[in-house]
Short mmCIF file of C-alpha atoms in Angstrom, two decimals:
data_model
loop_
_atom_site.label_atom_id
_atom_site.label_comp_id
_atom_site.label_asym_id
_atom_site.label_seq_id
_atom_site.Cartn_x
_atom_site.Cartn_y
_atom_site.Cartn_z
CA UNK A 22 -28.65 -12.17 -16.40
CA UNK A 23 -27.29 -9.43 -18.91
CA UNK A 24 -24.10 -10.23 -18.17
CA UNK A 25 -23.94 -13.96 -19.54
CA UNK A 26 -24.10 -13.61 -23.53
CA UNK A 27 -23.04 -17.22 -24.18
CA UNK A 28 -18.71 -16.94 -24.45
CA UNK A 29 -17.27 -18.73 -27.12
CA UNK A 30 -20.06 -19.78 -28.64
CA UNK A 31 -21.08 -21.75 -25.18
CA UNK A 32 -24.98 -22.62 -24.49
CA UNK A 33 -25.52 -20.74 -21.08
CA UNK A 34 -26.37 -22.94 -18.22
CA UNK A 35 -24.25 -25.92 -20.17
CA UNK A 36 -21.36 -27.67 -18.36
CA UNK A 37 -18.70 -26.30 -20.63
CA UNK A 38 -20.63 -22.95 -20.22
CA UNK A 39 -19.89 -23.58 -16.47
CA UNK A 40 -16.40 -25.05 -16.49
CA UNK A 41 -14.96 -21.67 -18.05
CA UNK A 42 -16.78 -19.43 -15.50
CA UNK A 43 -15.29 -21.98 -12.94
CA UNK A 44 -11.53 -21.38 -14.30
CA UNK A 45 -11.61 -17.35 -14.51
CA UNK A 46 -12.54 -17.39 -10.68
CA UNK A 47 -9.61 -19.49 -10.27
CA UNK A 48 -7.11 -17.73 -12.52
CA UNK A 49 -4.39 -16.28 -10.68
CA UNK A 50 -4.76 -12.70 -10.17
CA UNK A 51 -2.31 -10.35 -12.88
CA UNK A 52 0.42 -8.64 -10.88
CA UNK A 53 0.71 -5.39 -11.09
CA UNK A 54 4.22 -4.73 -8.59
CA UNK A 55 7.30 -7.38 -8.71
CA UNK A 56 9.93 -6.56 -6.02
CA UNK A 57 12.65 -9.91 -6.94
CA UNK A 58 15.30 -9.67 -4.11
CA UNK A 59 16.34 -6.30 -3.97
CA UNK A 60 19.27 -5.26 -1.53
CA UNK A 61 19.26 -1.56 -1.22
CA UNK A 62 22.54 0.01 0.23
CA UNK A 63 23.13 3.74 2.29
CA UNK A 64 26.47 5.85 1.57
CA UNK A 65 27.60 3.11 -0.11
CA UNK A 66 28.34 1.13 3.18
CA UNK A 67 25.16 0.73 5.12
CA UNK A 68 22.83 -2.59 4.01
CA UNK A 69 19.08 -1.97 4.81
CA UNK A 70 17.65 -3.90 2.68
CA UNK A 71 18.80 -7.41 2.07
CA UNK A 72 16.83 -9.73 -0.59
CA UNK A 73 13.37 -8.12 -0.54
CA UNK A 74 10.62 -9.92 -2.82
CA UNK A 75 7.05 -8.97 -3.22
CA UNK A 76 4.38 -8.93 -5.27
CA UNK A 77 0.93 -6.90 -5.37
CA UNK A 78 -1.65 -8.54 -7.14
CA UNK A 79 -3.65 -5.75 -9.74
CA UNK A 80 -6.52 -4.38 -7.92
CA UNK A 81 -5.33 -5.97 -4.13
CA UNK A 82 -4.52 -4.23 -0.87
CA UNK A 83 -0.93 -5.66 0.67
CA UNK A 84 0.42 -4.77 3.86
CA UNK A 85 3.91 -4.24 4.17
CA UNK A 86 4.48 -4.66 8.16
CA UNK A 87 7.20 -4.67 10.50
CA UNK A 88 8.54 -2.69 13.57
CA UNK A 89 10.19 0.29 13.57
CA UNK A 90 13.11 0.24 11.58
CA UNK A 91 12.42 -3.03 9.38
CA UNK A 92 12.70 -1.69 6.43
CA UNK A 93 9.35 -0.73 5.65
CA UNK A 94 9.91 2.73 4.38
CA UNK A 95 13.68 1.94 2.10
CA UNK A 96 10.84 -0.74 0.43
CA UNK A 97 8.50 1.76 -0.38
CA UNK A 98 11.21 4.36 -1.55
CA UNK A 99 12.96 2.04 -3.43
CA UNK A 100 9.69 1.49 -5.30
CA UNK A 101 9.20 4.93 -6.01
CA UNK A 102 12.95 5.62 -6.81
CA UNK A 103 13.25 7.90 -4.08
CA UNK A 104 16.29 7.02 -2.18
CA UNK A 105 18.60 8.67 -4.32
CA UNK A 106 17.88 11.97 -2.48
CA UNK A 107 18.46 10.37 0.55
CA UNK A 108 22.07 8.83 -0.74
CA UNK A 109 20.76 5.16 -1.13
CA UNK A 110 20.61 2.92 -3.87
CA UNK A 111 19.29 -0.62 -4.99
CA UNK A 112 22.60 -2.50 -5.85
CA UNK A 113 20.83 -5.70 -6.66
CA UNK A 114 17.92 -7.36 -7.68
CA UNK A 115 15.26 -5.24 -10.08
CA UNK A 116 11.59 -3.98 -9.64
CA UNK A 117 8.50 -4.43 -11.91
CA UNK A 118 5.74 -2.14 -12.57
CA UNK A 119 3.04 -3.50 -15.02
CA UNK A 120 5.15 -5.57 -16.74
CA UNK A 121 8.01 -3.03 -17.03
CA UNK A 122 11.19 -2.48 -14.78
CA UNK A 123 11.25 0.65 -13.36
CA UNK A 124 13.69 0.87 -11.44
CA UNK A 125 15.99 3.27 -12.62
CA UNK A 126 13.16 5.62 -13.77
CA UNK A 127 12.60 9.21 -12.15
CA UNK A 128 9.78 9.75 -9.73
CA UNK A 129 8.07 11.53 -12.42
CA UNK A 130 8.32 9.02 -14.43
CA UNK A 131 6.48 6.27 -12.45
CA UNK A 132 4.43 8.40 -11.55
CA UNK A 133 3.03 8.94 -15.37
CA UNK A 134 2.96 5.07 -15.27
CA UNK A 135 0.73 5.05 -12.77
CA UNK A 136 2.55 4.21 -9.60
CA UNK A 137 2.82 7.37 -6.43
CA UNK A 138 4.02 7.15 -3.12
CA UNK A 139 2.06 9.07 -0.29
CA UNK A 140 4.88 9.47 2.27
CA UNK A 141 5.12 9.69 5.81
CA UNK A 142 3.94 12.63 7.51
CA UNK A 143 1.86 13.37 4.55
CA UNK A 144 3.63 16.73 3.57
CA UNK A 145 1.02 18.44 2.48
CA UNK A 146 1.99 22.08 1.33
CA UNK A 147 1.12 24.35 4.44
CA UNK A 148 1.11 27.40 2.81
CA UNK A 149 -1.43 26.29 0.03
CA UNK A 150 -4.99 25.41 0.42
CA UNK A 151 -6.45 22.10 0.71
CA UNK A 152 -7.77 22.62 -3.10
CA UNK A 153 -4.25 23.65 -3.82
CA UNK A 154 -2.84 20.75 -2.84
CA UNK A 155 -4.78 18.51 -4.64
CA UNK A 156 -4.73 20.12 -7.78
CA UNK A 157 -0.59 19.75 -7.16
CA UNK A 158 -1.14 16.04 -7.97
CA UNK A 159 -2.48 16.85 -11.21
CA UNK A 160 0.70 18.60 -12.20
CA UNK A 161 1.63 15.55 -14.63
CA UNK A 162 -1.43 15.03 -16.30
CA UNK A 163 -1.73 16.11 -19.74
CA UNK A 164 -5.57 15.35 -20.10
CA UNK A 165 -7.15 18.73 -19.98
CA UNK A 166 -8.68 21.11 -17.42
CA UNK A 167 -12.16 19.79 -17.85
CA UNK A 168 -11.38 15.94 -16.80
CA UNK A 169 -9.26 17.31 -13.52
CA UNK A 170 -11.94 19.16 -12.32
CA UNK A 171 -14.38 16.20 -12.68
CA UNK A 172 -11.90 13.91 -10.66
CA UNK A 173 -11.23 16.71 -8.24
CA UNK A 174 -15.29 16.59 -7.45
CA UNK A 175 -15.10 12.76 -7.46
CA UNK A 176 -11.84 13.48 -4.26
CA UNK A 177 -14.66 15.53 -2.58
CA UNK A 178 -17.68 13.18 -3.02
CA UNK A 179 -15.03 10.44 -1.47
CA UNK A 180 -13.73 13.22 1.00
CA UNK A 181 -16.86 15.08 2.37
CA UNK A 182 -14.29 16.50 5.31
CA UNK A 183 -12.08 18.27 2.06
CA UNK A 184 -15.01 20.16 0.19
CA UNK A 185 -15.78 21.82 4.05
CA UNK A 186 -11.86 22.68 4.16
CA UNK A 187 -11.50 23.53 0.38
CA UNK A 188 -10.12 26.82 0.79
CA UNK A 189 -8.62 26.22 4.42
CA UNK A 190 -4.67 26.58 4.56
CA UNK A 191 -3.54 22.50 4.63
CA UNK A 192 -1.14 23.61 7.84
CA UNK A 193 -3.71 24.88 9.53
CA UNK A 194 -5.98 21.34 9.43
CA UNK A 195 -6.00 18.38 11.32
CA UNK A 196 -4.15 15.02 10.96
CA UNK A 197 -6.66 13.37 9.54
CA UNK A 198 -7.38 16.08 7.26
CA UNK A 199 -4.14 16.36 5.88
CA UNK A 200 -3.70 12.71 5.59
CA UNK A 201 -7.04 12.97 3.31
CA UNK A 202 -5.51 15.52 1.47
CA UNK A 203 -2.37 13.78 0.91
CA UNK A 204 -4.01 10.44 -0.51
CA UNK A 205 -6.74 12.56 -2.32
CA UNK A 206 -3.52 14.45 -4.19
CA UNK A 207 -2.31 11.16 -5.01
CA UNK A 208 -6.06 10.04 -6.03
CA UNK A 209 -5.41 13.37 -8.59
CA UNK A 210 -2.70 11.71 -10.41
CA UNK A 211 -4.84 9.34 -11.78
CA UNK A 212 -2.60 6.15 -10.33
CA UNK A 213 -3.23 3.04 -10.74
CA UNK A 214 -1.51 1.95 -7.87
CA UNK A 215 -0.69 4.04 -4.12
CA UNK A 216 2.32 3.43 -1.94
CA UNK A 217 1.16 4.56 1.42
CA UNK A 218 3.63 4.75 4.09
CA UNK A 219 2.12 4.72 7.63
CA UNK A 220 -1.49 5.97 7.00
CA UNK A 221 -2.38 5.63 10.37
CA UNK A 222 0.39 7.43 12.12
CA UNK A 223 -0.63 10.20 14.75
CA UNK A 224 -4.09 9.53 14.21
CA UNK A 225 -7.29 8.71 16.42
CA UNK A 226 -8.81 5.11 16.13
CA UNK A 227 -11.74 6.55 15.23
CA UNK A 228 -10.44 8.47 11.79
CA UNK A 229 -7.82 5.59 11.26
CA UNK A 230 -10.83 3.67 10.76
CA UNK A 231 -12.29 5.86 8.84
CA UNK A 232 -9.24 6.60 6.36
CA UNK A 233 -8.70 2.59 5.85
CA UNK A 234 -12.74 2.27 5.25
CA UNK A 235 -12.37 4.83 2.20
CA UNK A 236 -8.76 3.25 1.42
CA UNK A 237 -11.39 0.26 0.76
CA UNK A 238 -13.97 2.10 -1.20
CA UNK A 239 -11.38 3.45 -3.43
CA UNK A 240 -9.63 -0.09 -4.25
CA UNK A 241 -13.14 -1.38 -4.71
CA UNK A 242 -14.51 1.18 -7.07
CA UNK A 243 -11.98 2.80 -8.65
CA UNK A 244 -9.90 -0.32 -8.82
CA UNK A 245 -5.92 1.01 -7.51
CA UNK A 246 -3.79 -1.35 -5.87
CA UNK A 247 -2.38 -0.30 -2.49
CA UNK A 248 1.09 -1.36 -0.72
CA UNK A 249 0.72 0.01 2.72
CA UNK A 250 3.70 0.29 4.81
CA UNK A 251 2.12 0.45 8.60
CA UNK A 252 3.13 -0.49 11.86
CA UNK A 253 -0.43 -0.91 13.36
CA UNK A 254 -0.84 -4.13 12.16
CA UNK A 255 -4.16 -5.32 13.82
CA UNK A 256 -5.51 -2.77 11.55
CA UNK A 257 -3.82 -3.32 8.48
CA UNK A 258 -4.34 -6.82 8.45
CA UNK A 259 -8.15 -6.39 8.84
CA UNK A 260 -8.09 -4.23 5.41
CA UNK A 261 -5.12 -5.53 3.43
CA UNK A 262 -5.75 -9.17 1.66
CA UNK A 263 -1.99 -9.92 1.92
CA UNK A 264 0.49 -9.44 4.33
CA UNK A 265 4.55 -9.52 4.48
CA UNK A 266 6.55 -9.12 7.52
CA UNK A 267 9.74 -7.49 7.54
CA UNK A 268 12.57 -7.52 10.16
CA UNK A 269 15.77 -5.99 9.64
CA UNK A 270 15.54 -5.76 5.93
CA UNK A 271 14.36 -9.35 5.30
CA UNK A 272 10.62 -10.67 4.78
CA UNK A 273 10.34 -12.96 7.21
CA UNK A 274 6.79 -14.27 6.44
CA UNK A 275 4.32 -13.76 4.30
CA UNK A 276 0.65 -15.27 3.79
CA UNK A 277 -3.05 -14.16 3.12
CA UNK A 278 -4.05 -11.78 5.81
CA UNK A 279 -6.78 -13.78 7.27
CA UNK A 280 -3.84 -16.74 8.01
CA UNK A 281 -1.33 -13.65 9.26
CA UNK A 282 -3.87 -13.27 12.09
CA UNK A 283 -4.42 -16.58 13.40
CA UNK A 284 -0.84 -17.07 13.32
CA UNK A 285 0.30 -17.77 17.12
CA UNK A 286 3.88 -15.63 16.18
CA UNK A 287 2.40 -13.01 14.55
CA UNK A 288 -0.32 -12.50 17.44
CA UNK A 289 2.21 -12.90 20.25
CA UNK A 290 5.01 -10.09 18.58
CA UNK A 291 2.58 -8.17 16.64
CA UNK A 292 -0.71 -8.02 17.91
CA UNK A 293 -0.17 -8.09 21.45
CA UNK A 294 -2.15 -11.34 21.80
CA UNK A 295 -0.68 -14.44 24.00
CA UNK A 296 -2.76 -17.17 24.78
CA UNK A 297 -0.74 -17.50 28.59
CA UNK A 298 -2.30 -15.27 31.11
CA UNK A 299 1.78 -15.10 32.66
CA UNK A 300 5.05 -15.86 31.33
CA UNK A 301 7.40 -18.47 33.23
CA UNK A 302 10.79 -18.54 32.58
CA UNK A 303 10.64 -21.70 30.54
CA UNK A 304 8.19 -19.51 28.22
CA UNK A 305 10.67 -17.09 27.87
CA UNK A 306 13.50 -19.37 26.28
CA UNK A 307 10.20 -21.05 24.06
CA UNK A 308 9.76 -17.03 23.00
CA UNK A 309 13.00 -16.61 22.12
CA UNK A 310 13.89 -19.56 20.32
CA UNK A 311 10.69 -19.59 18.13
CA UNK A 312 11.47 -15.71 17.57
CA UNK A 313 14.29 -17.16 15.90
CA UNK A 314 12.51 -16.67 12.10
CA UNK A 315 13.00 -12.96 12.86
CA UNK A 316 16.79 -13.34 12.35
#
């Protein structure tokens, strides 16, 4: 094959030639996001977040999951150093980005690093067109007219539904289409990694599938890293290669996804799966005491 050109001076096919090929499969993946035990305080009072790690591997989906009101969003947000609009603030721990800490840069400034935040809701501008609102996530790019238009007909090859809506005011599409919109805007900004905060909220099954299918393509061919934040977590763990749970503000497990969903915990409080057809009181107090790891 073209591909092996004898490394290091190795005779292809020989067990040396072998051994190396062996040991870059099993080299441990480069991070590309370190979250080390951040606490992340409201008004200067309220604790949300309380010892947060995490790490996203370069070119690997994680899924960030929890209920309503774990902390899912403050994680993203303090990634993207967005909180201080919102009057919070990480008062401890720190936050990587390639290599770098980041975590007292501006928004703009991560995002020329590479690193954007699709936010819940999507908030696409209503007022502009679709095209409009991609080209927005352009805005910090300094590499010329000609290479943005190329990547804005890669977003429509990816997003057939976008070309047909091109000149369509974004408040006047669907969901889904705005949600495309929104994470083809971010796709604009040439990142090399996407926060995405609750991709499949307010959606059909039907395009939630398809939006975490082309979440997929684009990790595989273009190669950026996704942290999804996302509550539907039969779904998330069927994409993601990674998982961490969150309950109020703590990760409370974490493991490759495939283990997350044979887990007999995570089925029974996440996925709605319990292997006893009723509950009897004594499986109540077992329920509660083994939910216990939530605290």
């Amino acid at each position: 094959m073209a591909f092996l050109r004898e490394p290091y001076g190795l005779a292809v096919g020989s067990d040396a030639f072998w051994h190396l090929i062996m040991l870059s499969f099993d080299a441990p993946a480069e991070t590309i996001l370190a979250v080390n035990n951040i606490e992340v305080v409201y008004d200067h009072v309220i604790l949300v977040l309380k010892g947060v790690s995490l790490e996203v591997p370069r070119g690997g989906i994680v899924a960030l999951l929890g209920a309503n009101g774990a902390g899912k969003t403050t994680t993203l947000k303090a990634i993207s150093n967005l909180l201080r609009a919102e009057r919070g603030d990480v008062t401890k721990g720190s936050i990587e980005f390639a290599g770098e800490r980041v975590d007292r840069l501006s928004p703009n400034e991560l995002v020329r690093r590479g690193c954007i935040q699709v936010l819940e809701g999507r908030h696409c501008f209503g007022h502009l067109t679709i095209e409009e609102n991609l080209l927005t996530g352009a805005f910090t790019r300094r590499d010329g007219n000609a290479a943005i238009r190329r990547d804005l007909e890669r977003i429509y090859e990816t997003f057939p539904r976008l070309r047909q809506r091109r000149s369509s005011m974004a408040g006047y599409t669907s969901g889904g289409e705005q949600q495309m919109c929104a994470i083809g805007r971010a796709m604009m900004s040439k990142p090399r990694m996407i926060l995405l905060d609750e991709p499949s909220m307010g959606l059909a099954p039907q395009i939630v599938e398809e939006i975490f299918e082309i979440l997929r393509d684009l990790n595989a061919r273009e190669g950026v890293s996704f942290l999804l934040a996302e509550q539907n977590t039969h779904m998330a763990l069927r994409y993601a290669t990674y998982g961490y749970i969150l309950e109020t503000g703590r990760v409370v497990m974490d493991g490759p996804a495939a283990s997350l969903r044979e887990n007999e915990d995570v089925k029974e409080f996440y996925l709605g799966v319990s292997e006893a057809s009723g509950k009897s009181f004594r499986n109540v107090k077992s329920y509660k005491r083994r939910k216990r790891w939530l605290a």
